[in-house]
PDB file of N, CA and C in Angstrom:
ATOM      1  N   UNK A   1     -99.915 -85.671  42.703  1.00 42.00           N
ATOM      2  CA  UNK A   1    -101.452 -85.487  42.742  1.00 42.00           C
ATOM      3  C   UNK A   1    -101.621 -84.293  41.345  1.00 42.00           C
ATOM      4  N   UNK A   2    -100.887 -83.478  40.928  1.00 43.00           N
ATOM      5  CA  UNK A   2    -100.655 -82.370  39.771  1.00 43.00           C
ATOM      6  C   UNK A   2    -101.080 -83.551  38.665  1.00 43.00           C
ATOM      7  N   UNK A   3    -100.141 -84.619  38.760  1.00 46.00           N
ATOM      8  CA  UNK A   3    -100.573 -85.708  37.575  1.00 46.00           C
ATOM      9  C   UNK A   3    -101.734 -86.056  37.114  1.00 46.00           C
ATOM     10  N   UNK A   4    -102.840 -86.787  38.645  1.00 50.00           N
ATOM     11  CA  UNK A   4    -103.576 -87.155  38.234  1.00 50.00           C
ATOM     12  C   UNK A   4    -104.756 -86.016  37.835  1.00 50.00           C
ATOM     13  N   UNK A   5    -104.493 -84.885  38.311  1.00 49.00           N
ATOM     14  CA  UNK A   5    -105.349 -84.199  38.251  1.00 49.00           C
ATOM     15  C   UNK A   5    -105.539 -83.398  36.696  1.00 49.00           C
ATOM     16  N   UNK A   6    -104.164 -83.683  36.183  1.00 53.00           N
ATOM     17  CA  UNK A   6    -104.178 -83.206  34.550  1.00 53.00           C
ATOM     18  C   UNK A   6    -104.653 -84.246  33.968  1.00 53.00           C
ATOM     19  N   UNK A   7    -104.545 -85.859  34.361  1.00 60.00           N
ATOM     20  CA  UNK A   7    -104.920 -86.705  33.740  1.00 60.00           C
ATOM     21  C   UNK A   7    -106.183 -86.531  33.904  1.00 60.00           C
ATOM     22  N   UNK A   8    -107.014 -86.373  34.829  1.00 58.00           N
ATOM     23  CA  UNK A   8    -108.405 -86.185  34.789  1.00 58.00           C
ATOM     24  C   UNK A   8    -108.935 -85.489  33.857  1.00 58.00           C
ATOM     25  N   UNK A   9    -108.200 -84.113  33.689  1.00 57.00           N
ATOM     26  CA  UNK A   9    -108.754 -82.637  32.980  1.00 57.00           C
ATOM     27  C   UNK A   9    -108.386 -83.425  31.138  1.00 57.00           C
ATOM     28  N   UNK A  10    -107.452 -84.044  30.992  1.00 56.00           N
ATOM     29  CA  UNK A  10    -106.971 -84.377  29.734  1.00 56.00           C
ATOM     30  C   UNK A  10    -108.429 -85.657  29.252  1.00 56.00           C
ATOM     31  N   UNK A  11    -108.772 -86.454  30.719  1.00 60.00           N
ATOM     32  CA  UNK A  11    -109.512 -87.535  30.125  1.00 60.00           C
ATOM     33  C   UNK A  11    -111.073 -87.025  29.897  1.00 60.00           C
ATOM     34  N   UNK A  12    -111.466 -86.162  30.549  1.00 58.00           N
ATOM     35  CA  UNK A  12    -112.853 -85.138  30.486  1.00 58.00           C
ATOM     36  C   UNK A  12    -112.609 -84.451  28.818  1.00 58.00           C
ATOM     37  N   UNK A  13    -111.404 -83.724  28.468  1.00 56.00           N
ATOM     38  CA  UNK A  13    -111.422 -83.184  27.416  1.00 56.00           C
ATOM     39  C   UNK A  13    -111.446 -84.165  26.532  1.00 56.00           C
ATOM     40  N   UNK A  14    -111.149 -85.344  25.975  1.00 57.00           N
ATOM     41  CA  UNK A  14    -111.684 -86.648  25.248  1.00 57.00           C
ATOM     42  C   UNK A  14    -112.668 -87.221  24.845  1.00 57.00           C
ATOM     43  N   UNK A  15    -113.702 -86.974  26.169  1.00 57.00           N
ATOM     44  CA  UNK A  15    -115.108 -86.953  26.035  1.00 57.00           C
ATOM     45  C   UNK A  15    -115.655 -86.352  25.643  1.00 57.00           C
ATOM     46  N   UNK A  16    -114.936 -84.713  25.621  1.00 52.00           N
ATOM     47  CA  UNK A  16    -115.842 -83.773  24.963  1.00 52.00           C
ATOM     48  C   UNK A  16    -116.400 -84.047  23.417  1.00 52.00           C
ATOM     49  N   UNK A  17    -117.787 -83.699  23.483  1.00 45.00           N
ATOM     50  CA  UNK A  17    -118.694 -84.187  22.268  1.00 45.00           C
ATOM     51  C   UNK A  17    -118.031 -83.089  21.480  1.00 45.00           C
ATOM     52  N   UNK A  18    -117.948 -82.077  21.449  1.00 44.00           N
ATOM     53  CA  UNK A  18    -117.324 -80.551  20.463  1.00 44.00           C
ATOM     54  C   UNK A  18    -116.260 -80.524  19.927  1.00 44.00           C
ATOM     55  N   UNK A  19    -114.985 -80.823  20.722  1.00 49.00           N
ATOM     56  CA  UNK A  19    -113.757 -80.602  20.376  1.00 49.00           C
ATOM     57  C   UNK A  19    -112.882 -81.597  19.602  1.00 49.00           C
ATOM     58  N   UNK A  20    -112.406 -82.849  20.802  1.00 43.00           N
ATOM     59  CA  UNK A  20    -111.498 -83.603  20.131  1.00 43.00           C
ATOM     60  C   UNK A  20    -112.185 -84.732  19.832  1.00 43.00           C
ATOM     61  N   UNK A  21    -113.244 -85.288  20.124  1.00 50.00           N
ATOM     62  CA  UNK A  21    -114.019 -86.252  19.964  1.00 50.00           C
ATOM     63  C   UNK A  21    -114.231 -86.618  18.784  1.00 50.00           C
ATOM     64  N   UNK A  22    -114.325 -85.525  18.160  1.00 57.00           N
ATOM     65  CA  UNK A  22    -114.890 -85.840  16.516  1.00 57.00           C
ATOM     66  C   UNK A  22    -114.018 -86.542  15.843  1.00 57.00           C
ATOM     67  N   UNK A  23    -112.429 -86.100  16.004  1.00 59.00           N
ATOM     68  CA  UNK A  23    -111.492 -86.529  15.320  1.00 59.00           C
ATOM     69  C   UNK A  23    -110.849 -87.866  15.787  1.00 59.00           C
ATOM     70  N   UNK A  24    -111.300 -88.307  17.051  1.00 57.00           N
ATOM     71  CA  UNK A  24    -110.367 -89.455  17.531  1.00 57.00           C
ATOM     72  C   UNK A  24    -111.535 -90.674  17.043  1.00 57.00           C
ATOM     73  N   UNK A  25    -110.972 -91.861  16.603  1.00 65.00           N
ATOM     74  CA  UNK A  25    -111.586 -92.960  16.240  1.00 65.00           C
ATOM     75  C   UNK A  25    -112.096 -93.593  17.725  1.00 65.00           C
ATOM     76  N   UNK A  26    -112.972 -94.327  17.231  1.00 68.00           N
ATOM     77  CA  UNK A  26    -113.405 -95.155  18.116  1.00 68.00           C
ATOM     78  C   UNK A  26    -112.629 -96.273  19.267  1.00 68.00           C
ATOM     79  N   UNK A  27    -111.400 -96.976  18.287  1.00 67.00           N
ATOM     80  CA  UNK A  27    -110.744 -97.891  18.877  1.00 67.00           C
ATOM     81  C   UNK A  27    -109.712 -97.290  19.740  1.00 67.00           C
ATOM     82  N   UNK A  28    -109.167 -95.747  19.382  1.00 66.00           N
ATOM     83  CA  UNK A  28    -108.742 -95.063  20.479  1.00 66.00           C
ATOM     84  C   UNK A  28    -109.539 -94.673  21.954  1.00 66.00           C
ATOM     85  N   UNK A  29    -110.495 -94.510  21.784  1.00 64.00           N
ATOM     86  CA  UNK A  29    -111.636 -94.178  22.625  1.00 64.00           C
ATOM     87  C   UNK A  29    -111.766 -95.434  23.614  1.00 64.00           C
ATOM     88  N   UNK A  30    -111.808 -96.465  22.734  1.00 72.00           N
ATOM     89  CA  UNK A  30    -112.019 -97.927  23.719  1.00 72.00           C
ATOM     90  C   UNK A  30    -110.580 -98.002  24.467  1.00 72.00           C
ATOM     91  N   UNK A  31    -109.639 -97.691  23.734  1.00 75.00           N
ATOM     92  CA  UNK A  31    -108.197 -98.321  24.548  1.00 75.00           C
ATOM     93  C   UNK A  31    -108.128 -97.538  25.634  1.00 75.00           C
ATOM     94  N   UNK A  32    -108.386 -96.269  25.561  1.00 74.00           N
ATOM     95  CA  UNK A  32    -107.838 -94.766  26.487  1.00 74.00           C
ATOM     96  C   UNK A  32    -108.777 -95.974  27.608  1.00 74.00           C
ATOM     97  N   UNK A  33    -110.290 -95.846  27.734  1.00 76.00           N
ATOM     98  CA  UNK A  33    -111.010 -96.324  28.945  1.00 76.00           C
ATOM     99  C   UNK A  33    -110.437 -97.908  29.181  1.00 76.00           C
ATOM    100  N   UNK A  34    -110.136 -98.753  28.158  1.00 80.00           N
ATOM    101  CA  UNK A  34    -109.541-100.288  28.808  1.00 80.00           C
ATOM    102  C   UNK A  34    -108.376 -99.359  29.651  1.00 80.00           C
ATOM    103  N   UNK A  35    -107.199 -99.176  29.317  1.00 82.00           N
ATOM    104  CA  UNK A  35    -106.140 -98.489  30.389  1.00 82.00           C
ATOM    105  C   UNK A  35    -106.493 -98.085  31.276  1.00 82.00           C
ATOM    106  N   UNK A  36    -107.484 -96.806  31.723  1.00 78.00           N
ATOM    107  CA  UNK A  36    -107.700 -96.151  32.599  1.00 78.00           C
ATOM    108  C   UNK A  36    -108.620 -97.461  33.689  1.00 78.00           C
ATOM    109  N   UNK A  37    -109.161 -98.227  33.158  1.00 82.00           N
ATOM    110  CA  UNK A  37    -110.123 -99.205  33.629  1.00 82.00           C
ATOM    111  C   UNK A  37    -109.001-100.044  34.538  1.00 82.00           C
ATOM    112  N   UNK A  38    -107.910-100.455  33.924  1.00 84.00           N
ATOM    113  CA  UNK A  38    -107.187-101.629  34.606  1.00 84.00           C
ATOM    114  C   UNK A  38    -106.319-101.053  34.989  1.00 84.00           C
ATOM    115  N   UNK A  39    -105.703 -99.540  35.492  1.00 84.00           N
ATOM    116  CA  UNK A  39    -105.072 -98.868  36.213  1.00 84.00           C
ATOM    117  C   UNK A  39    -106.090 -98.726  37.228  1.00 84.00           C
ATOM    118  N   UNK A  40    -107.072 -98.803  37.605  1.00 84.00           N
ATOM    119  CA  UNK A  40    -108.008 -98.404  38.704  1.00 84.00           C
ATOM    120  C   UNK A  40    -108.136 -99.691  39.201  1.00 84.00           C
ATOM    121  N   UNK A  41    -108.515-101.044  38.707  1.00 84.00           N
ATOM    122  CA  UNK A  41    -108.976-102.117  39.244  1.00 84.00           C
ATOM    123  C   UNK A  41    -107.453-102.700  39.620  1.00 84.00           C
ATOM    124  N   UNK A  42    -106.164-102.709  38.837  1.00 85.00           N
ATOM    125  CA  UNK A  42    -105.224-102.991  39.280  1.00 85.00           C
ATOM    126  C   UNK A  42    -104.473-102.318  40.585  1.00 85.00           C
ATOM    127  N   UNK A  43    -104.655-101.206  40.597  1.00 83.00           N
ATOM    128  CA  UNK A  43    -104.243-100.410  42.095  1.00 83.00           C
ATOM    129  C   UNK A  43    -105.240-100.960  43.397  1.00 83.00           C
ATOM    130  N   UNK A  44    -106.501-101.320  43.135  1.00 81.00           N
ATOM    131  CA  UNK A  44    -107.311-101.790  44.058  1.00 81.00           C
ATOM    132  C   UNK A  44    -106.901-103.243  44.581  1.00 81.00           C
ATOM    133  N   UNK A  45    -106.347-103.870  43.760  1.00 85.00           N
ATOM    134  CA  UNK A  45    -106.156-105.156  43.636  1.00 85.00           C
ATOM    135  C   UNK A  45    -104.987-105.402  44.449  1.00 85.00           C
ATOM    136  N   UNK A  46    -103.838-104.475  43.907  1.00 84.00           N
ATOM    137  CA  UNK A  46    -102.679-104.676  44.784  1.00 84.00           C
ATOM    138  C   UNK A  46    -102.862-104.013  46.322  1.00 84.00           C
ATOM    139  N   UNK A  47    -103.303-103.036  46.340  1.00 78.00           N
ATOM    140  CA  UNK A  47    -103.387-102.759  47.618  1.00 78.00           C
ATOM    141  C   UNK A  47    -104.272-103.559  48.430  1.00 78.00           C
ATOM    142  N   UNK A  48    -105.010-104.098  48.121  1.00 79.00           N
ATOM    143  CA  UNK A  48    -105.963-105.313  48.917  1.00 79.00           C
ATOM    144  C   UNK A  48    -105.035-106.711  49.222  1.00 79.00           C
ATOM    145  N   UNK A  49    -104.439-106.721  48.019  1.00 81.00           N
ATOM    146  CA  UNK A  49    -103.531-107.776  48.591  1.00 81.00           C
ATOM    147  C   UNK A  49    -102.172-107.551  49.420  1.00 81.00           C
ATOM    148  N   UNK A  50    -101.722-106.580  49.246  1.00 78.00           N
ATOM    149  CA  UNK A  50    -100.494-105.781  50.112  1.00 78.00           C
ATOM    150  C   UNK A  50    -101.074-105.720  51.354  1.00 78.00           C
ATOM    151  N   UNK A  51    -102.049-105.126  51.759  1.00 72.00           N
ATOM    152  CA  UNK A  51    -102.613-105.106  53.072  1.00 72.00           C
ATOM    153  C   UNK A  51    -102.836-106.449  53.612  1.00 72.00           C
ATOM    154  N   UNK A  52    -103.345-107.377  53.224  1.00 74.00           N
ATOM    155  CA  UNK A  52    -103.829-108.625  53.630  1.00 74.00           C
ATOM    156  C   UNK A  52    -103.286-109.453  53.761  1.00 74.00           C
ATOM    157  N   UNK A  53    -101.677-109.398  52.912  1.00 78.00           N
ATOM    158  CA  UNK A  53    -100.330-110.197  53.060  1.00 78.00           C
ATOM    159  C   UNK A  53     -99.439-109.521  54.174  1.00 78.00           C
ATOM    160  N   UNK A  54     -99.591-108.142  54.225  1.00 73.00           N
ATOM    161  CA  UNK A  54     -99.000-107.439  55.548  1.00 73.00           C
ATOM    162  C   UNK A  54     -98.619-108.314  56.884  1.00 73.00           C
ATOM    163  N   UNK A  55     -97.650-108.386  57.306  1.00 78.00           N
ATOM    164  CA  UNK A  55     -97.324-109.064  58.790  1.00 78.00           C
ATOM    165  C   UNK A  55     -97.925-108.170  59.795  1.00 78.00           C
ATOM    166  N   UNK A  56     -99.095-108.020  59.612  1.00 74.00           N
ATOM    167  CA  UNK A  56     -99.544-107.057  60.900  1.00 74.00           C
ATOM    168  C   UNK A  56    -100.448-108.475  61.343  1.00 74.00           C
ATOM    169  N   UNK A  57    -101.180-107.688  62.628  1.00 79.00           N
ATOM    170  CA  UNK A  57    -102.317-108.472  63.254  1.00 79.00           C
ATOM    171  C   UNK A  57    -103.639-108.097  62.634  1.00 79.00           C
ATOM    172  N   UNK A  58    -104.317-108.909  62.644  1.00 75.00           N
ATOM    173  CA  UNK A  58    -106.020-108.946  62.011  1.00 75.00           C
ATOM    174  C   UNK A  58    -106.438-107.300  62.205  1.00 75.00           C
ATOM    175  N   UNK A  59    -106.594-107.080  63.653  1.00 83.00           N
ATOM    176  CA  UNK A  59    -106.949-105.984  63.740  1.00 83.00           C
ATOM    177  C   UNK A  59    -106.288-104.606  63.562  1.00 83.00           C
ATOM    178  N   UNK A  60    -105.146-104.664  63.676  1.00 84.00           N
ATOM    179  CA  UNK A  60    -104.287-103.971  62.971  1.00 84.00           C
ATOM    180  C   UNK A  60    -105.046-103.144  61.508  1.00 84.00           C
ATOM    181  N   UNK A  61    -104.578-104.504  60.585  1.00 77.00           N
ATOM    182  CA  UNK A  61    -104.685-104.348  59.423  1.00 77.00           C
ATOM    183  C   UNK A  61    -105.760-104.059  59.055  1.00 77.00           C
ATOM    184  N   UNK A  62    -106.936-104.231  59.578  1.00 80.00           N
ATOM    185  CA  UNK A  62    -108.642-103.977  59.263  1.00 80.00           C
ATOM    186  C   UNK A  62    -108.736-102.319  59.527  1.00 80.00           C
ATOM    187  N   UNK A  63    -107.762-102.252  60.679  1.00 86.00           N
ATOM    188  CA  UNK A  63    -107.692-100.376  61.054  1.00 86.00           C
ATOM    189  C   UNK A  63    -107.309 -99.759  59.954  1.00 86.00           C
ATOM    190  N   UNK A  64    -106.214-100.357  59.926  1.00 82.00           N
ATOM    191  CA  UNK A  64    -104.911 -99.593  58.432  1.00 82.00           C
ATOM    192  C   UNK A  64    -106.303 -99.641  57.223  1.00 82.00           C
ATOM    193  N   UNK A  65    -106.907-100.527  56.838  1.00 79.00           N
ATOM    194  CA  UNK A  65    -107.661-100.920  55.541  1.00 79.00           C
ATOM    195  C   UNK A  65    -108.659 -99.415  55.829  1.00 79.00           C
ATOM    196  N   UNK A  66    -109.253 -99.585  56.863  1.00 86.00           N
ATOM    197  CA  UNK A  66    -110.441 -98.811  57.081  1.00 86.00           C
ATOM    198  C   UNK A  66    -110.292 -97.546  56.876  1.00 86.00           C
ATOM    199  N   UNK A  67    -108.859 -97.098  57.657  1.00 89.00           N
ATOM    200  CA  UNK A  67    -108.246 -95.629  57.224  1.00 89.00           C
ATOM    201  C   UNK A  67    -107.825 -95.501  55.784  1.00 89.00           C
ATOM    202  N   UNK A  68    -107.461 -95.921  55.370  1.00 86.00           N
ATOM    203  CA  UNK A  68    -107.194 -96.123  53.824  1.00 86.00           C
ATOM    204  C   UNK A  68    -107.925 -95.709  52.817  1.00 86.00           C
ATOM    205  N   UNK A  69    -109.190 -96.725  53.000  1.00 84.00           N
ATOM    206  CA  UNK A  69    -110.213 -96.674  52.279  1.00 84.00           C
ATOM    207  C   UNK A  69    -111.104 -95.129  52.693  1.00 84.00           C
ATOM    208  N   UNK A  70    -111.163 -94.780  54.062  1.00 88.00           N
ATOM    209  CA  UNK A  70    -111.871 -93.367  54.029  1.00 88.00           C
ATOM    210  C   UNK A  70    -111.123 -91.936  53.377  1.00 88.00           C
ATOM    211  N   UNK A  71    -109.569 -92.355  53.545  1.00 89.00           N
ATOM    212  CA  UNK A  71    -108.434 -91.073  52.732  1.00 89.00           C
ATOM    213  C   UNK A  71    -109.004 -91.455  51.354  1.00 89.00           C
ATOM    214  N   UNK A  72    -108.829 -92.639  50.527  1.00 86.00           N
ATOM    215  CA  UNK A  72    -109.366 -92.978  49.226  1.00 86.00           C
ATOM    216  C   UNK A  72    -111.097 -92.348  48.714  1.00 86.00           C
ATOM    217  N   UNK A  73    -111.904 -92.277  49.557  1.00 86.00           N
ATOM    218  CA  UNK A  73    -112.948 -92.319  49.716  1.00 86.00           C
ATOM    219  C   UNK A  73    -112.888 -90.588  49.475  1.00 86.00           C
ATOM    220  N   UNK A  74    -112.250 -90.016  50.213  1.00 88.00           N
ATOM    221  CA  UNK A  74    -112.663 -88.449  50.815  1.00 88.00           C
ATOM    222  C   UNK A  74    -111.921 -87.649  49.623  1.00 88.00           C
ATOM    223  N   UNK A  75    -110.748 -88.680  49.017  1.00 88.00           N
ATOM    224  CA  UNK A  75    -109.569 -87.801  47.722  1.00 88.00           C
ATOM    225  C   UNK A  75    -110.639 -88.399  46.941  1.00 88.00           C
ATOM    226  N   UNK A  76    -111.125 -89.038  46.515  1.00 85.00           N
ATOM    227  CA  UNK A  76    -111.887 -89.376  44.779  1.00 85.00           C
ATOM    228  C   UNK A  76    -113.344 -87.927  45.554  1.00 85.00           C
ATOM    229  N   UNK A  77    -114.179 -88.067  46.132  1.00 86.00           N
ATOM    230  CA  UNK A  77    -114.673 -86.678  46.577  1.00 86.00           C
ATOM    231  C   UNK A  77    -114.297 -85.574  46.093  1.00 86.00           C
ATOM    232  N   UNK A  78    -113.226 -85.378  46.301  1.00 87.00           N
ATOM    233  CA  UNK A  78    -112.203 -84.142  46.174  1.00 87.00           C
ATOM    234  C   UNK A  78    -112.455 -84.078  44.667  1.00 87.00           C
ATOM    235  N   UNK A  79    -111.433 -84.843  44.177  1.00 84.00           N
ATOM    236  CA  UNK A  79    -111.321 -85.247  42.400  1.00 84.00           C
ATOM    237  C   UNK A  79    -112.730 -85.082  41.821  1.00 84.00           C
ATOM    238  N   UNK A  80    -113.351 -85.920  42.063  1.00 84.00           N
ATOM    239  CA  UNK A  80    -114.983 -85.605  41.565  1.00 84.00           C
ATOM    240  C   UNK A  80    -115.364 -84.110  41.640  1.00 84.00           C
ATOM    241  N   UNK A  81    -115.328 -83.597  42.884  1.00 84.00           N
ATOM    242  CA  UNK A  81    -115.619 -81.883  42.866  1.00 84.00           C
ATOM    243  C   UNK A  81    -115.014 -81.125  42.222  1.00 84.00           C
ATOM    244  N   UNK A  82    -113.568 -81.636  41.885  1.00 85.00           N
ATOM    245  CA  UNK A  82    -112.648 -80.457  41.245  1.00 85.00           C
ATOM    246  C   UNK A  82    -112.926 -81.014  39.363  1.00 85.00           C
ATOM    247  N   UNK A  83    -113.277 -82.373  39.104  1.00 83.00           N
ATOM    248  CA  UNK A  83    -113.830 -82.564  37.991  1.00 83.00           C
ATOM    249  C   UNK A  83    -114.913 -81.793  37.561  1.00 83.00           C
ATOM    250  N   UNK A  84    -115.965 -81.591  38.306  1.00 83.00           N
ATOM    251  CA  UNK A  84    -117.437 -80.968  37.864  1.00 83.00           C
ATOM    252  C   UNK A  84    -117.166 -79.492  38.051  1.00 83.00           C
ATOM    253  N   UNK A  85    -116.276 -78.892  38.440  1.00 83.00           N
ATOM    254  CA  UNK A  85    -115.632 -77.395  38.158  1.00 83.00           C
ATOM    255  C   UNK A  85    -115.191 -77.348  36.681  1.00 83.00           C
ATOM    256  N   UNK A  86    -114.234 -78.380  36.442  1.00 83.00           N
ATOM    257  CA  UNK A  86    -113.618 -78.091  35.501  1.00 83.00           C
ATOM    258  C   UNK A  86    -114.873 -78.559  34.013  1.00 83.00           C
ATOM    259  N   UNK A  87    -115.512 -79.210  34.221  1.00 83.00           N
ATOM    260  CA  UNK A  87    -116.564 -79.364  33.258  1.00 83.00           C
ATOM    261  C   UNK A  87    -117.207 -78.412  32.883  1.00 83.00           C
ATOM    262  N   UNK A  88    -117.655 -77.528  34.457  1.00 82.00           N
ATOM    263  CA  UNK A  88    -118.704 -76.524  34.354  1.00 82.00           C
ATOM    264  C   UNK A  88    -118.054 -75.416  33.522  1.00 82.00           C
ATOM    265  N   UNK A  89    -116.652 -74.945  33.738  1.00 82.00           N
ATOM    266  CA  UNK A  89    -115.918 -74.142  33.111  1.00 82.00           C
ATOM    267  C   UNK A  89    -115.584 -74.486  31.924  1.00 82.00           C
ATOM    268  N   UNK A  90    -115.136 -75.558  31.377  1.00 82.00           N
ATOM    269  CA  UNK A  90    -115.282 -76.217  29.947  1.00 82.00           C
ATOM    270  C   UNK A  90    -116.662 -75.540  29.302  1.00 82.00           C
ATOM    271  N   UNK A  91    -117.615 -76.369  29.844  1.00 81.00           N
ATOM    272  CA  UNK A  91    -118.859 -75.900  28.699  1.00 81.00           C
ATOM    273  C   UNK A  91    -119.254 -74.359  29.133  1.00 81.00           C
ATOM    274  N   UNK A  92    -118.816 -73.492  29.715  1.00 81.00           N
ATOM    275  CA  UNK A  92    -119.153 -71.924  29.672  1.00 81.00           C
ATOM    276  C   UNK A  92    -117.864 -71.615  28.591  1.00 81.00           C
ATOM    277  N   UNK A  93    -116.744 -72.030  28.375  1.00 81.00           N
ATOM    278  CA  UNK A  93    -116.068 -71.598  27.603  1.00 81.00           C
ATOM    279  C   UNK A  93    -116.379 -72.119  26.291  1.00 81.00           C
ATOM    280  N   UNK A  94    -117.116 -73.508  26.002  1.00 80.00           N
ATOM    281  CA  UNK A  94    -117.382 -73.717  24.795  1.00 80.00           C
ATOM    282  C   UNK A  94    -118.681 -72.823  24.407  1.00 80.00           C
ATOM    283  N   UNK A  95    -119.559 -72.741  25.315  1.00 79.00           N
ATOM    284  CA  UNK A  95    -120.748 -71.561  25.111  1.00 79.00           C
ATOM    285  C   UNK A  95    -120.476 -70.572  24.472  1.00 79.00           C
ATOM    286  N   UNK A  96    -119.270 -69.820  25.324  1.00 79.00           N
ATOM    287  CA  UNK A  96    -119.001 -68.497  25.221  1.00 79.00           C
ATOM    288  C   UNK A  96    -118.203 -68.767  23.619  1.00 79.00           C
ATOM    289  N   UNK A  97    -117.113 -69.500  23.136  1.00 79.00           N
ATOM    290  CA  UNK A  97    -116.722 -69.736  21.954  1.00 79.00           C
ATOM    291  C   UNK A  97    -117.812 -69.632  20.623  1.00 79.00           C
ATOM    292  N   UNK A  98    -118.844 -70.764  21.113  1.00 81.00           N
ATOM    293  CA  UNK A  98    -119.737 -70.952  20.071  1.00 81.00           C
ATOM    294  C   UNK A  98    -120.769 -69.918  19.807  1.00 81.00           C
ATOM    295  N   UNK A  99    -121.073 -68.917  20.689  1.00 76.00           N
ATOM    296  CA  UNK A  99    -121.810 -67.809  20.947  1.00 76.00           C
ATOM    297  C   UNK A  99    -121.924 -67.293  19.243  1.00 76.00           C
ATOM    298  N   UNK A 100    -123.241 -67.025  18.799  1.00 70.00           N
ATOM    299  CA  UNK A 100    -123.366 -66.277  17.374  1.00 70.00           C
ATOM    300  C   UNK A 100    -123.482 -64.766  17.835  1.00 70.00           C
ATOM    301  N   UNK A 101    -122.767 -64.144  16.981  1.00 61.00           N
ATOM    302  CA  UNK A 101    -122.198 -62.925  17.103  1.00 61.00           C
ATOM    303  C   UNK A 101    -123.501 -62.130  16.683  1.00 61.00           C
TER     304      UNK A 101
END
């Protein structure tokens, strides 16, 4: 969980217009996006295949899939809220650092 939060923070920092994106080539940005997209899509496909090919009854599999998808939704919502907080703090820090004295 800590690794996922740190990854989200690092990803948001890479997308920052003011700090890191000035020196990061477009090829690197596209590569990062492709890797993250591949991880998300691969995880989703692997999860679905693992559940559908499991030796459980159909009803049990559907209940398990519904429960797991709800857990994933709630976890994603939590990460989104945390990301918004980090983004807000980042904007405040940038504003303070770039304030003219």
